[in-house]
Structure formats: C-alpha cells, structure tokens
PDB file of C-alpha atoms in Angstrom:
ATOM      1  CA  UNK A  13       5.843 -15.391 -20.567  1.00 43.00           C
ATOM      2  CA  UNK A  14       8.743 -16.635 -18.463  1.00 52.00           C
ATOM      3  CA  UNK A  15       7.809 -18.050 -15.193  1.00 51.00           C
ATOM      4  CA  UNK A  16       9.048 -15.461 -13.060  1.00 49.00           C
ATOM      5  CA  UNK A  17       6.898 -12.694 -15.087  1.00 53.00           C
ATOM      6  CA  UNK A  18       4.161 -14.880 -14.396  1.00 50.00           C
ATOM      7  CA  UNK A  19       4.601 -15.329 -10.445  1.00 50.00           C
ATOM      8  CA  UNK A  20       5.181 -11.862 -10.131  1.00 49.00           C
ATOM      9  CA  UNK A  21       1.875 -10.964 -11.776  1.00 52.00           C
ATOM     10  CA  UNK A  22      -0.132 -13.863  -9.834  1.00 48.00           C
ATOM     11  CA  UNK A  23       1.301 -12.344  -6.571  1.00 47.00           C
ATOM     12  CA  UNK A  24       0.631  -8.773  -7.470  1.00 49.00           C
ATOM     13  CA  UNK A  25      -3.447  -9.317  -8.498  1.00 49.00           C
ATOM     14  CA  UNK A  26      -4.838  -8.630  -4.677  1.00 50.00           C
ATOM     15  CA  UNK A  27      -6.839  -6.604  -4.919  1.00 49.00           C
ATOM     16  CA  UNK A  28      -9.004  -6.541  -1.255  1.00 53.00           C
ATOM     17  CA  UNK A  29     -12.509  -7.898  -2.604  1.00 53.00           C
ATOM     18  CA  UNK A  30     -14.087  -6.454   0.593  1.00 54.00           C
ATOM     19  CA  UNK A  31     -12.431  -2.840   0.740  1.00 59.00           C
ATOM     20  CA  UNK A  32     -14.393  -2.683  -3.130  1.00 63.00           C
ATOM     21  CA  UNK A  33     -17.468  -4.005  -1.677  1.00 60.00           C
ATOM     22  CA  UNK A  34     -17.474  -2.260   1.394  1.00 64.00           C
ATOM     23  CA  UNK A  35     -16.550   1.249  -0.214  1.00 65.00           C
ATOM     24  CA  UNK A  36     -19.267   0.717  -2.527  1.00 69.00           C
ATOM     25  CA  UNK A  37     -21.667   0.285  -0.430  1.00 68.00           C
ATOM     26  CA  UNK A  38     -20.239   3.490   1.592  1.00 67.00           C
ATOM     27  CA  UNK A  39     -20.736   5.398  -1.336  1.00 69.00           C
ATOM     28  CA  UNK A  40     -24.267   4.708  -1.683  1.00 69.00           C
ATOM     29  CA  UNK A  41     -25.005   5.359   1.671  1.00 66.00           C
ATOM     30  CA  UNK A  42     -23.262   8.699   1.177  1.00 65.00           C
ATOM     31  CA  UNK A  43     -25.234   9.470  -1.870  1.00 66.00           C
ATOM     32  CA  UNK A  44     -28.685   8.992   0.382  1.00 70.00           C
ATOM     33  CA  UNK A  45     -27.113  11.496   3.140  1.00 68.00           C
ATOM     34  CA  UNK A  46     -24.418  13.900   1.364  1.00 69.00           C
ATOM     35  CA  UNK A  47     -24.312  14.172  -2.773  1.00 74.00           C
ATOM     36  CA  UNK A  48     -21.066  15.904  -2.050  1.00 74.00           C
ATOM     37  CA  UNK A  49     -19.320  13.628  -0.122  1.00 71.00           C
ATOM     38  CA  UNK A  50     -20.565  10.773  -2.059  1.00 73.00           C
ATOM     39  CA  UNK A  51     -19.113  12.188  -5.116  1.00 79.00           C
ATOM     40  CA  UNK A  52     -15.567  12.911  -3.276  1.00 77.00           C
ATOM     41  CA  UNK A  53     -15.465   8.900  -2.085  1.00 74.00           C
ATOM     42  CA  UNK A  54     -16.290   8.045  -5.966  1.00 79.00           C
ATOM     43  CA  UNK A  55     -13.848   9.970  -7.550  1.00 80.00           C
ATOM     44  CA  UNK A  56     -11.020   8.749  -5.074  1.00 76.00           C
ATOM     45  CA  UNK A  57     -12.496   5.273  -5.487  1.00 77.00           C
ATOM     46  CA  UNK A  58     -11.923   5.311  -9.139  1.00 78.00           C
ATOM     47  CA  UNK A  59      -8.586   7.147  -9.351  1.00 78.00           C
ATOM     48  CA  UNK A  60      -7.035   4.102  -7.099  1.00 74.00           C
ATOM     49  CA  UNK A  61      -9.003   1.415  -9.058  1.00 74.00           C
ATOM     50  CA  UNK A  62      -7.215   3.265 -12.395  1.00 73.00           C
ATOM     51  CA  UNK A  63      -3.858   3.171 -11.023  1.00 70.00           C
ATOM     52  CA  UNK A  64      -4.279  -0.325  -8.870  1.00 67.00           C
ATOM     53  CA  UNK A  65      -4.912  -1.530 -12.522  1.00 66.00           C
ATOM     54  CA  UNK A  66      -1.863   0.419 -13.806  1.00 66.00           C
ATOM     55  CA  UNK A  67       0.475  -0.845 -11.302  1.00 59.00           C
ATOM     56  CA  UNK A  68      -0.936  -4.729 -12.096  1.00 59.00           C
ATOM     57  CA  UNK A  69       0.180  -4.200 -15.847  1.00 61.00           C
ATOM     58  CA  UNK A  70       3.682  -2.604 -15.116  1.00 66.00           C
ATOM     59  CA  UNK A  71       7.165  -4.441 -13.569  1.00 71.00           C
ATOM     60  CA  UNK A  72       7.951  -0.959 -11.981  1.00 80.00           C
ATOM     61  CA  UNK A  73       6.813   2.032 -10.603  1.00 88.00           C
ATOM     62  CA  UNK A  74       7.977   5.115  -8.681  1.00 93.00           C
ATOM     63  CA  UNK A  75       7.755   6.510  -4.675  1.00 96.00           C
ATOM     64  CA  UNK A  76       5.418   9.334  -6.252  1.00 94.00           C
ATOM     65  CA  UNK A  77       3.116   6.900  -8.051  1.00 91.00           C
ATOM     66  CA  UNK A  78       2.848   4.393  -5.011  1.00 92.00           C
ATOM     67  CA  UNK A  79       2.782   7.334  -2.415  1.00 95.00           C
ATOM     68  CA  UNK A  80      -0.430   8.916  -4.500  1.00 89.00           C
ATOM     69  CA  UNK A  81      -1.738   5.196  -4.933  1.00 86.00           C
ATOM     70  CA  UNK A  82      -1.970   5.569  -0.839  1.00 90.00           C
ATOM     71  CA  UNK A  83      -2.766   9.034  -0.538  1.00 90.00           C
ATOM     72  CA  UNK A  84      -6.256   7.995  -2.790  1.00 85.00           C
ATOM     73  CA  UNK A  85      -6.882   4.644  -0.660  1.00 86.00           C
ATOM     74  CA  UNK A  86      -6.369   6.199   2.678  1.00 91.00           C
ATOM     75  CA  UNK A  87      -8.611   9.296   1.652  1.00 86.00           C
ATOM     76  CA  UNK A  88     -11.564   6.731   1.088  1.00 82.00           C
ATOM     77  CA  UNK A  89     -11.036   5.100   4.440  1.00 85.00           C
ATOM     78  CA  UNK A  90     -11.063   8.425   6.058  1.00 88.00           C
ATOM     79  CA  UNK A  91     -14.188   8.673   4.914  1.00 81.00           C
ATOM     80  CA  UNK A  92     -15.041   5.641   6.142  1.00 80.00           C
ATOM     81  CA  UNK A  93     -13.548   5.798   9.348  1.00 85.00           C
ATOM     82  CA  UNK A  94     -14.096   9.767  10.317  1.00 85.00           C
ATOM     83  CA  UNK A  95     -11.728  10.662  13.224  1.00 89.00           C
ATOM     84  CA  UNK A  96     -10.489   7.108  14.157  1.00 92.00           C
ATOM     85  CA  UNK A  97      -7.974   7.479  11.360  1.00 93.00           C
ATOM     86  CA  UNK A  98      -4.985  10.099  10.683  1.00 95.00           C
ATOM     87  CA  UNK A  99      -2.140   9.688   8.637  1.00 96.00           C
ATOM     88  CA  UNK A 100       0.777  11.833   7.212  1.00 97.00           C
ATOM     89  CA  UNK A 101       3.453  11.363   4.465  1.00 97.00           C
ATOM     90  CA  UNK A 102       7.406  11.986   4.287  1.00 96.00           C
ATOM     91  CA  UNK A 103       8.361  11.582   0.861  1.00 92.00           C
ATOM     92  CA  UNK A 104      11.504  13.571  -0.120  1.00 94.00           C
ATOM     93  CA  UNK A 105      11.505  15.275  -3.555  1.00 95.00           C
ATOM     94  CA  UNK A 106      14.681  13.599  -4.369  1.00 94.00           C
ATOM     95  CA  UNK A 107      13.543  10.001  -3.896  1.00 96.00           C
ATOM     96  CA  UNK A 108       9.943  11.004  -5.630  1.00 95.00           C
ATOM     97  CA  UNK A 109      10.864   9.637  -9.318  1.00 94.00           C
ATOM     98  CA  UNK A 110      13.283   6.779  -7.519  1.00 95.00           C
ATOM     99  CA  UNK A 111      12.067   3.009  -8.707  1.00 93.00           C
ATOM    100  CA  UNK A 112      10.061   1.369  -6.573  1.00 94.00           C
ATOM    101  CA  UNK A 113       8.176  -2.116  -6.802  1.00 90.00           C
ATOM    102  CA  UNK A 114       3.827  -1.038  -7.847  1.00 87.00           C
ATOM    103  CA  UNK A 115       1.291  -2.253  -5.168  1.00 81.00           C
ATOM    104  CA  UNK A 116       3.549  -2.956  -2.175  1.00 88.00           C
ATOM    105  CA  UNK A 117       3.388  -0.183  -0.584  1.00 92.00           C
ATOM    106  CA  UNK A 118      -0.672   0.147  -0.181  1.00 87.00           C
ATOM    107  CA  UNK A 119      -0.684  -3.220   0.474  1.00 85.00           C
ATOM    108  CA  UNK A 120       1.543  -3.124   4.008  1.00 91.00           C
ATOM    109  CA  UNK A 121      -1.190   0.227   4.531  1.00 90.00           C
ATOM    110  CA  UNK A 122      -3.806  -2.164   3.972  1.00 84.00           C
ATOM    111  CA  UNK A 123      -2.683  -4.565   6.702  1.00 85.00           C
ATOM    112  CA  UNK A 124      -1.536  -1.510   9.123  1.00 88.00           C
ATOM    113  CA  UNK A 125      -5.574  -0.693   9.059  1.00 87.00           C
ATOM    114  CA  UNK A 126      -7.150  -4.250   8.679  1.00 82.00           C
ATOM    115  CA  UNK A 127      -4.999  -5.447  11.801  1.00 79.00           C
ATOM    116  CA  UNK A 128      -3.840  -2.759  13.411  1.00 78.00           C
ATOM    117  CA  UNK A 129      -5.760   0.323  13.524  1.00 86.00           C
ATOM    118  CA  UNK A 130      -9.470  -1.121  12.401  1.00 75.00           C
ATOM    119  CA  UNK A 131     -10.398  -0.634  16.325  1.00 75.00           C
ATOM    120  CA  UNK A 132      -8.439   2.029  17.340  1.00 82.00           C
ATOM    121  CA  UNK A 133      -9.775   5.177  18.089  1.00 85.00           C
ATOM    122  CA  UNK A 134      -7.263   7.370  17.393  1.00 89.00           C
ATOM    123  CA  UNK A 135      -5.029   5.234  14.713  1.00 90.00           C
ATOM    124  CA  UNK A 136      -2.236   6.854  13.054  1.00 94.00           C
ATOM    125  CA  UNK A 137       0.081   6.435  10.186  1.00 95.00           C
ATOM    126  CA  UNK A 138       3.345   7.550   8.834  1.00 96.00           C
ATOM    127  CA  UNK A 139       4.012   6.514   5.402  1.00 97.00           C
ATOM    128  CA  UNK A 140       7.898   7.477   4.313  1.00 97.00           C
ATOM    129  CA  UNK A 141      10.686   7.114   1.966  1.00 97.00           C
ATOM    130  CA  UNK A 142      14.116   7.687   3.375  1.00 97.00           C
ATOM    131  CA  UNK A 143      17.695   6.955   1.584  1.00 96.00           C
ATOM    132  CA  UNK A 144      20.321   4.585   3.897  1.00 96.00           C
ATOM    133  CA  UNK A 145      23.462   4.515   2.003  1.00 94.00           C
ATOM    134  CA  UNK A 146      22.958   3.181  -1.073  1.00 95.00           C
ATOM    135  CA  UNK A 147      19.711   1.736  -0.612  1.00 96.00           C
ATOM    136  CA  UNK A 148      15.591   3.074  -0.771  1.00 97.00           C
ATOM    137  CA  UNK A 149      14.001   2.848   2.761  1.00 98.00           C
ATOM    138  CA  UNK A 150       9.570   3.199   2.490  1.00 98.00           C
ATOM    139  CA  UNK A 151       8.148   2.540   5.676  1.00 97.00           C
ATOM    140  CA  UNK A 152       4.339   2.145   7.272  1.00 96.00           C
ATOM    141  CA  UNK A 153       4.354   2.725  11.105  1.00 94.00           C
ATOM    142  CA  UNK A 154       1.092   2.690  12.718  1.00 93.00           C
ATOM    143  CA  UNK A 155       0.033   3.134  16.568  1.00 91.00           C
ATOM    144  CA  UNK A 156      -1.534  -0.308  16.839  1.00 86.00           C
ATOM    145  CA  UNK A 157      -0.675  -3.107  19.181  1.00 80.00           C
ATOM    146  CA  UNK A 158       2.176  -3.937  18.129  1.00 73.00           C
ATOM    147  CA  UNK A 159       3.515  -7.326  17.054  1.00 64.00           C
ATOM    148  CA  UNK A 160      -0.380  -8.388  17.666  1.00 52.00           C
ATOM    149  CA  UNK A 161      -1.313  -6.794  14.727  1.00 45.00           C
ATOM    150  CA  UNK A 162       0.951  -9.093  12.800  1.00 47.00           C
ATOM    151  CA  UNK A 163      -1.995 -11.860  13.332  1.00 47.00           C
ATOM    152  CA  UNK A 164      -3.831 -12.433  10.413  1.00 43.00           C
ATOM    153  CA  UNK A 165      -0.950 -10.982   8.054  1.00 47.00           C
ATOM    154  CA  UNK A 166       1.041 -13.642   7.416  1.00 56.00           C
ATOM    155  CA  UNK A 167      -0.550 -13.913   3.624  1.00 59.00           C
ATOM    156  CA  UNK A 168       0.262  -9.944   2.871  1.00 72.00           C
ATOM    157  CA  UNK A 169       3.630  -9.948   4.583  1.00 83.00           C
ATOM    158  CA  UNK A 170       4.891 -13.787   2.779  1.00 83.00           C
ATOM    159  CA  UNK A 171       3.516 -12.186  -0.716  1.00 82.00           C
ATOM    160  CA  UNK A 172       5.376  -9.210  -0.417  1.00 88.00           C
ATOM    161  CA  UNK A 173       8.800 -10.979   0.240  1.00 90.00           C
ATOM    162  CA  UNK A 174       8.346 -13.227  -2.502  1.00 86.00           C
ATOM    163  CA  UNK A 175       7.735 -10.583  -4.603  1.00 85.00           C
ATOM    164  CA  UNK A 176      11.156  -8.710  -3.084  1.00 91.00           C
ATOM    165  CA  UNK A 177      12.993 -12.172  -4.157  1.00 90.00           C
ATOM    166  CA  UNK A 178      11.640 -13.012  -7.511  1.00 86.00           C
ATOM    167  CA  UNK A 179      12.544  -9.055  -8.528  1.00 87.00           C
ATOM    168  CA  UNK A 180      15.578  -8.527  -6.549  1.00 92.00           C
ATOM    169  CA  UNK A 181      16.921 -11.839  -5.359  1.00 92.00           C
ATOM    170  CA  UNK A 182      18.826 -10.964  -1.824  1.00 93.00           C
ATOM    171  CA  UNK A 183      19.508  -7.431  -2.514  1.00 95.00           C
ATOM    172  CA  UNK A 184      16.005  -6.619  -0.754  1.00 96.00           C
ATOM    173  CA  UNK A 185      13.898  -7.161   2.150  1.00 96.00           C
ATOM    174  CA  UNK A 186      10.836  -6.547   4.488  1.00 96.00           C
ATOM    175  CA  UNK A 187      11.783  -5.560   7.948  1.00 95.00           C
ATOM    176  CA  UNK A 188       8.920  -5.649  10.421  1.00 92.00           C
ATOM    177  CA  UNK A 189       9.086  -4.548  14.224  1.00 89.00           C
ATOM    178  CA  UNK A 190       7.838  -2.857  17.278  1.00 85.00           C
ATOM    179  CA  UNK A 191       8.981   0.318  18.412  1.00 82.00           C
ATOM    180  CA  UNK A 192       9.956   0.908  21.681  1.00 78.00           C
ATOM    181  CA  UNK A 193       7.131   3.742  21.984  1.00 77.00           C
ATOM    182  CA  UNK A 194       4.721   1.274  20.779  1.00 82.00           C
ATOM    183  CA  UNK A 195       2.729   0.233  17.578  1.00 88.00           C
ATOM    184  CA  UNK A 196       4.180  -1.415  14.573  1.00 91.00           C
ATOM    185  CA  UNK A 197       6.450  -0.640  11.648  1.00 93.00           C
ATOM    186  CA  UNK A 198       7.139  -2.692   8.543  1.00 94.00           C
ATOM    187  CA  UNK A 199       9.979  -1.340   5.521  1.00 96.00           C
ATOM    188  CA  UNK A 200      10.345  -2.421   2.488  1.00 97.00           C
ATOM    189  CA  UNK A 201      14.068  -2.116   1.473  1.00 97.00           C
ATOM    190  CA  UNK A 202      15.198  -2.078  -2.408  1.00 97.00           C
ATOM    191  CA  UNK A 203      18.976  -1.234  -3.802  1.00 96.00           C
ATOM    192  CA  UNK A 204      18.607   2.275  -5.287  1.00 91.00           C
ATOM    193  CA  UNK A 205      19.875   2.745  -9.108  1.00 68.00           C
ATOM    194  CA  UNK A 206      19.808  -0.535  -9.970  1.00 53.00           C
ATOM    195  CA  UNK A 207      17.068  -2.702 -11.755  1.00 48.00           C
ATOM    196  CA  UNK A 208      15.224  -5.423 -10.318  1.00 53.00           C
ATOM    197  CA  UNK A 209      16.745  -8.645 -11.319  1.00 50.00           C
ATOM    198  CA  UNK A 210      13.184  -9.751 -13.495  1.00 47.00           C
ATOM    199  CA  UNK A 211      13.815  -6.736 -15.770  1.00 46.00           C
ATOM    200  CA  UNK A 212      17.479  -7.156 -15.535  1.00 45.00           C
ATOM    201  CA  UNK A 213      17.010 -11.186 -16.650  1.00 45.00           C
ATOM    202  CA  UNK A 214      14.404  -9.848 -19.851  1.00 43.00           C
TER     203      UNK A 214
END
C-alpha cells in the first residue's frame, strides 16, 4: 500500500469511542422505558455503524451518501438530546451524486455538537452543499459560541485538512469562522469534476 493510501486510512479510522458507548447505553435505557423508541435508536445506530464502515474501506464517496451518513447520526442524538437539538439539510439534487471525501462531513457535525451545541438549549444546525464556480461548497453552521467552540477541536479540524492535502494537494480547504449573527461555521471546499490527487496518483 503506498504511503499516502495508508495515511489517509489511519486518519479516516475515528470513530468517537464514546458516542458508541454512550448510545449504547441510551438504547438500553430506552428498551427499559419505550420498546419502540429503543428499536428506532438501534436501527439508526446500526445503519451509521454500516456505512461509517463503508466510508473507512472506500477513497470516495458522494454528498448523498455523507448527507444520509449525518441524517442517521444526528437522528440518534436527537434522541439523545430531545428538544436541545434541531437541525435541517440543503442538499441540491444536482450536487447529490457529486464526489465528495467519506467521513468528513459527520465528523465537523460531530465537533459542532461535542463543542458547540452539547449545552445549548436550543442548538441548531444547517448542514449544506452549495456550488461556487467551479468548486463543491458543504458546510456545518451551528448556533454555538462561536470561535469558543473551536476549543477542544484542534485534533478533528488538523485531521480533516490533512486529509484535504494528502487527496487534493492545494486545490482544497477547510474554512472555519464566525458569523456576524453569531455561532460557528466550518466548509469543506473540494474542486468539482476532478479526482482527488490519491486516486489520480494510483
């Protein structure tokens, strides 16, 4: 395996040890109070573990794959979280089959809630996918404290732009700020049409 492959897969095997453990032990809890909605946290529990495990074994992926990768892990921390937690999607039909890097995405959602919104008590997110000229815009904004919340995320945010590098070299990014109505927003940029540079270097 060339050496790229192989940092690409050691940065992409993250998966949170403590969401597992902690939805797990949700779902038993459920199971005591509500069969129903114990049964609804398991099956979205094991439809993101599936495709988390997909997306470790694959170079690429697509907006529609990542955005239902999301859709599944926010669902469970509804649960979790009840009323404290609303979210809503933009994901344009034309961009849904568009390449996009697997586990990114639900990993900068996964920071938005761990440091932004895990106190909150009305936390919101907007997940979308927007095209800028010729390139793939898929952005996380949340209603969290703004460039606070970027304590404690250093590891997520680094991983992800090393990732961006070692697939694209320069012709991607992260951008990360605070809007001027508050919270925080963090985009992942990527050329469209054009293959990252590990799969174009194969």
């Amino acid at each position: 395996m060339h050496a790229l492959e192989m940092q690409l897969r050691i940065l992409q095997a993250q998966i949170e040890p403590h969401f597992l453990f902690n939805t797990l032990a949700n779902v038993r809890h459920l199971y005591r109070s509500s069969t129903e909605e114990g049964e609804g946290m398991l099956d979205h529990l094991i439809t993101y573990l599936r495709s988390v495990m997909q997306d470790l074994r694959s170079d690429t992926s697509t907006v529609a794959q990542e955005f239902d990768l999301v859709m599944h892990y926010l669902a469970i921390m509804k649960i979790r979280m009840g009323e404290r937690l609303s979210y809503s999607f933009s994901n344009p039909a034309s961009l849904a089959q568009t390449d996009f890097p697997p586990a990114m995405l639900v990993s900068l959602v996964e920071n938005a809630i761990k440091h932004g919104l895990h106190a909150h008590e009305h936390g919101e997110l907007q997940i979308s996918a927007t095209q800028v000229a010729d390139e793939l815009h898929v952005a996380v904004a949340d209603n969290g404290p703004g460039f606070s919340s970027v304590q404690g995320t250093g590891v997520g945010l680094s991983n992800i732009r090393q990732r961006l590098e070692a697939m694209y070299g320069d012709r991607a990014r992260l951008e990360v700020g605070a809007p001027a109505g508050g919270g925080f927003t963090a985009t992942i940029v990527v050329p469209l049409a054009a293959a990252p540079a590990s799969r174009l270097a194969a």
